[in-house]
Structure formats: structure tokens, C-alpha cells
PDB file of C-alpha atoms in Angstrom:
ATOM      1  CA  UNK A 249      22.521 -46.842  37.906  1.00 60.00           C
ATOM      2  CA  UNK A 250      18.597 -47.148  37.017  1.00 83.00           C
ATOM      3  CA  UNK A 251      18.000 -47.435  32.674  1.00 79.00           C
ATOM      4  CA  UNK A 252      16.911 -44.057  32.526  1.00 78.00           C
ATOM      5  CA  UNK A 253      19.774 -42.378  33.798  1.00 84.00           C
ATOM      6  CA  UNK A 254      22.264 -44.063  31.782  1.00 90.00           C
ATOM      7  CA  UNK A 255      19.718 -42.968  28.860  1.00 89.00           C
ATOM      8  CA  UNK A 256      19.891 -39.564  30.042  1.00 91.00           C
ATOM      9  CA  UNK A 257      23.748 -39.789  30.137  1.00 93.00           C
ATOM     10  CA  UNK A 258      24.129 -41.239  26.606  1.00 94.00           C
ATOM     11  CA  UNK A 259      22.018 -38.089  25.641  1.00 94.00           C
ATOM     12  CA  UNK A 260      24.349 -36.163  27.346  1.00 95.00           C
ATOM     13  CA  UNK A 261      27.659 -37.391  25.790  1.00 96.00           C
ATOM     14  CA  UNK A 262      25.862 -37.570  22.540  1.00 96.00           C
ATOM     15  CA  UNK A 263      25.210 -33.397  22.832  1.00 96.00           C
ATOM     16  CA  UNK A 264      28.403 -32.933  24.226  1.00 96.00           C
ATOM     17  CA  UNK A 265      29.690 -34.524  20.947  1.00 96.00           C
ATOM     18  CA  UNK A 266      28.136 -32.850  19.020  1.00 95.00           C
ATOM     19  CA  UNK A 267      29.385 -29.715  20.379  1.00 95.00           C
ATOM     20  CA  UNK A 268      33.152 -30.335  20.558  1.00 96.00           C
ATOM     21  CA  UNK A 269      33.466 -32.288  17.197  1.00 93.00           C
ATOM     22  CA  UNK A 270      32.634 -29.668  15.068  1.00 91.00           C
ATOM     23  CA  UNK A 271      35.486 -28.388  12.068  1.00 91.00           C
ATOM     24  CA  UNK A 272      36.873 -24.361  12.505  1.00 92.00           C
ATOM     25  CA  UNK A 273      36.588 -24.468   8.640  1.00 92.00           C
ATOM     26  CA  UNK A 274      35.912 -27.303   6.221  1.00 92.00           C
ATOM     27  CA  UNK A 275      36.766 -26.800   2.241  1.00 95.00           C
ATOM     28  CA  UNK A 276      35.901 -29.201  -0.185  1.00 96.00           C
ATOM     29  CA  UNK A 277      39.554 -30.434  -0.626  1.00 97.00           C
ATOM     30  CA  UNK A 278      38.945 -31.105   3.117  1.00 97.00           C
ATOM     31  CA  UNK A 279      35.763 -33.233   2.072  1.00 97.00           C
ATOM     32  CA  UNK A 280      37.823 -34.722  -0.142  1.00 98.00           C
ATOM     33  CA  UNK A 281      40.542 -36.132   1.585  1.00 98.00           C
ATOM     34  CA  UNK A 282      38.234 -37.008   4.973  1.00 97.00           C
ATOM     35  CA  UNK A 283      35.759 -39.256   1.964  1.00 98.00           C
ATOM     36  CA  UNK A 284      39.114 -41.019   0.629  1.00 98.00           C
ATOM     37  CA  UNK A 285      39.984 -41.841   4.158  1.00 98.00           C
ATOM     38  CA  UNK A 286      37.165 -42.980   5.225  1.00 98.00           C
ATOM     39  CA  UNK A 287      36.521 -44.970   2.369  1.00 98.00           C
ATOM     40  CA  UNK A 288      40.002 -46.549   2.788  1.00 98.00           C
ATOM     41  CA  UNK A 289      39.179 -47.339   6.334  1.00 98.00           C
ATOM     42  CA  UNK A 290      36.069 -48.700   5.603  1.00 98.00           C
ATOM     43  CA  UNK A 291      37.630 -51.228   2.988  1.00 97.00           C
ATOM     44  CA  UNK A 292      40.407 -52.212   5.421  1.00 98.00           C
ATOM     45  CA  UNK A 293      37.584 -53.302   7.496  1.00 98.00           C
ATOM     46  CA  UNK A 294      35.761 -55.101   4.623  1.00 97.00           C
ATOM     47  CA  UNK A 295      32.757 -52.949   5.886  1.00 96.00           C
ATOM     48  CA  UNK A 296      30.318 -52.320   2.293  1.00 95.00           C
ATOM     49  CA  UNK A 297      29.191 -48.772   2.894  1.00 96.00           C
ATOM     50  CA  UNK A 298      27.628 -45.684   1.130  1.00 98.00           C
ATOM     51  CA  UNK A 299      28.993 -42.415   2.319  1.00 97.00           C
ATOM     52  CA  UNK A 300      28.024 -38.648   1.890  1.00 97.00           C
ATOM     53  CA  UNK A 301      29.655 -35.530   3.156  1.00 97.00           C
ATOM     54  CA  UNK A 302      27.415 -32.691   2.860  1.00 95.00           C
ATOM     55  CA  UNK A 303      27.723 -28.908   3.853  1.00 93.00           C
ATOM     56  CA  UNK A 304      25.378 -28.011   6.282  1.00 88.00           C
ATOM     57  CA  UNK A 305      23.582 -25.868   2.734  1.00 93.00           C
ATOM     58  CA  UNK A 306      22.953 -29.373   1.045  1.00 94.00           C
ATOM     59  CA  UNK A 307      25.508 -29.378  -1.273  1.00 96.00           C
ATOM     60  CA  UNK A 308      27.611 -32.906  -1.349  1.00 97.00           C
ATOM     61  CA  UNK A 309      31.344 -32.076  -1.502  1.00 97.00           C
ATOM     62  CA  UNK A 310      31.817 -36.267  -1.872  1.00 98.00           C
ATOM     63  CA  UNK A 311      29.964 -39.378  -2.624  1.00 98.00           C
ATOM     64  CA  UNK A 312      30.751 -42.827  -2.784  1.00 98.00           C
ATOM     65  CA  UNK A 313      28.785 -45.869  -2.725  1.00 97.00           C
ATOM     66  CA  UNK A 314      30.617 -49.315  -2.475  1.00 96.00           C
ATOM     67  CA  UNK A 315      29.583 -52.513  -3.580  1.00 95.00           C
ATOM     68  CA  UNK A 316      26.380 -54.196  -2.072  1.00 94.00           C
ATOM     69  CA  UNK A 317      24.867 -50.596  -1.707  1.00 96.00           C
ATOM     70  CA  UNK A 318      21.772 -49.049  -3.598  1.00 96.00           C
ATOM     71  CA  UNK A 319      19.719 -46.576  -4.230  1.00 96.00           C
ATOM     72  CA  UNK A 320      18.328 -47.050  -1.031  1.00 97.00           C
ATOM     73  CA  UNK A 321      21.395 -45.553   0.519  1.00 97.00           C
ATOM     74  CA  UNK A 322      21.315 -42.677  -1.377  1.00 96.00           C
ATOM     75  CA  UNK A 323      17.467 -41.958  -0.212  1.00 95.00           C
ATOM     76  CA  UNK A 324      18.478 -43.036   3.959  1.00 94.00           C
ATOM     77  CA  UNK A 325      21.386 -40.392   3.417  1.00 96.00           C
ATOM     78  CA  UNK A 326      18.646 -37.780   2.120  1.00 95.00           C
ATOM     79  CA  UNK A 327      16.085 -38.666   4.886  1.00 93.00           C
ATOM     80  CA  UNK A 328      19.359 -38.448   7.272  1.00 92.00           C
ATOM     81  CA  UNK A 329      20.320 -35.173   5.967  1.00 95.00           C
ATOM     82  CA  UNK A 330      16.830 -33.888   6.481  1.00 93.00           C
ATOM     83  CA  UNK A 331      16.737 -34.690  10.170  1.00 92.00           C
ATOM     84  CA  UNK A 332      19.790 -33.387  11.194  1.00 93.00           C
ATOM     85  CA  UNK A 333      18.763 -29.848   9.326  1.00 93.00           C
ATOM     86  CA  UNK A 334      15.022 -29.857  10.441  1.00 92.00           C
ATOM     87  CA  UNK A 335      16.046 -31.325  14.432  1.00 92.00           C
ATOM     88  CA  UNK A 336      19.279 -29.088  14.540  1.00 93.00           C
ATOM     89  CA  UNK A 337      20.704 -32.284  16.340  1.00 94.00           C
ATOM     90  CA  UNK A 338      22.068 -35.540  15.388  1.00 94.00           C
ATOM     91  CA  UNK A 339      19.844 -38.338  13.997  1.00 92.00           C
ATOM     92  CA  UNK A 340      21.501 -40.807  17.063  1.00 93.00           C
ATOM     93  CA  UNK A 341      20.444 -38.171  19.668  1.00 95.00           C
ATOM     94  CA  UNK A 342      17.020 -37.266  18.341  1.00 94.00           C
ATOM     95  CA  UNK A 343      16.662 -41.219  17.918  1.00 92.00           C
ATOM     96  CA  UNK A 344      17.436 -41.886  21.904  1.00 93.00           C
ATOM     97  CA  UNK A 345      15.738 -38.758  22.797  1.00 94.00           C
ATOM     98  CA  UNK A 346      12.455 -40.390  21.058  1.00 93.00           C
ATOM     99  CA  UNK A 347      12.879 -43.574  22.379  1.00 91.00           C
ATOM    100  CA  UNK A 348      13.324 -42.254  25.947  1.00 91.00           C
ATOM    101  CA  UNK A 349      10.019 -40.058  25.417  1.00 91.00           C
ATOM    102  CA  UNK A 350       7.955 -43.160  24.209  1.00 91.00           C
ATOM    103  CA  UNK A 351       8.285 -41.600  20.893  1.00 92.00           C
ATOM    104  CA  UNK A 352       8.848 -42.565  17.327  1.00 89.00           C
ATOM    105  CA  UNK A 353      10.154 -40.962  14.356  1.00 85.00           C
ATOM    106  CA  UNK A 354       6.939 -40.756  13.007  1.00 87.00           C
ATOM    107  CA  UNK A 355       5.552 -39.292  15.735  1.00 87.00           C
ATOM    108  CA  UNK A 356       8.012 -35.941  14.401  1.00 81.00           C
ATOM    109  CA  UNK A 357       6.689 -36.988  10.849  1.00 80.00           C
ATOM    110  CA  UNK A 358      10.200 -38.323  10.047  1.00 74.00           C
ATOM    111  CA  UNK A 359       8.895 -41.902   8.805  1.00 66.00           C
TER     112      UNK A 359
END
């Protein structure tokens, strides 16, 4: 298998993610508990991580930042946020599209 079709497949299984793992309703108790768990998982792993779970309006149903993060986090979350809304696709996938394309972020003013 040549590099650019295993590219084009990891494009594919990225969309095809993004299609089937999609929530029939999400509540903010909902945001609630999937924050605590992942939080819980992500100290279990001794992984230091800062973690947002936004509606798809902008408003942040939970928020936690663990030690070693900063306000940089919060601002990559926000820049994240904005590419998902603005690209209507997942930061990975528009990422891997790019890079397939010869293309950058900044080329989609995204810097």
C-alpha cells in the first residue's frame, strides 16, 4: 500500500468517526459525568491534562485543568473549538487533510 493511500484511508476512518460517534442527546449532567470520567482515567494514567466539553453553541458544560497545565491550554482548547466550528470537521482530519494537500494551518488562516 503506497503513503498516500493509507493517508487517504486514515481520512476515511477519521470521517467515518466522526459520523458514528456522535451522542442522540447530551445534557449537561451528561457533560458532567463523561468530564469526571475522563478526568479519573486520565489520573489513573498519570497523564497531566486540560479538558473542555463544549456544546457545539460554545457554551462549556465542564472544565478542568490538572496540574502542569496553563493558560495556554485554555487558549489551544479555544483555537481547537474554533476549527472544529469554522471546518465543520475534526481538527485531526482537517490536520491530515492539510498535510496530504501540501497545506498548513495557516494556509486556512488557523495559525
Amino acid at each position: 500500500m503506497d503513503k498516500e493511500k493509507a493517508v487517504e484511508d486514515v481520512i476515511n476512518v477519521l470521517k467515518m468517526q466522526e459520523d458514528i460517534l456522535q451522542f442522540t442527546h447530551f445534557t449537561n449532567n451528561d457533560a458532567w459525568e463523561l468530564g469526571k470520567l475522563m478526568v479519573e482515567e486520565a489520573k489513573r494514567k498519570s497523564l497531566n491534562v486540560a479538558l473542555q466539553l463544549r456544546l457545539t453553541n460554545g457554551a462549556i458544560l465542564f472544565q478542568h485543568l490538572m496540574d502542569d497545565t496553563n493558560l495556554d491550554n485554555i487558549f489551544w482548547m479555544e483555537r481547537k473549538f474554533n476549527t472544529v466550528v469554522r471546518m465543520e470537521m475534526s481538527s485531526l482530519r482537517l490536520f491530515t487533510q492539510l498535510k496530504n494537500n501540501g497545506q498548513t494551518m495557516e494556509d486556512k488562516f488557523l495559525d
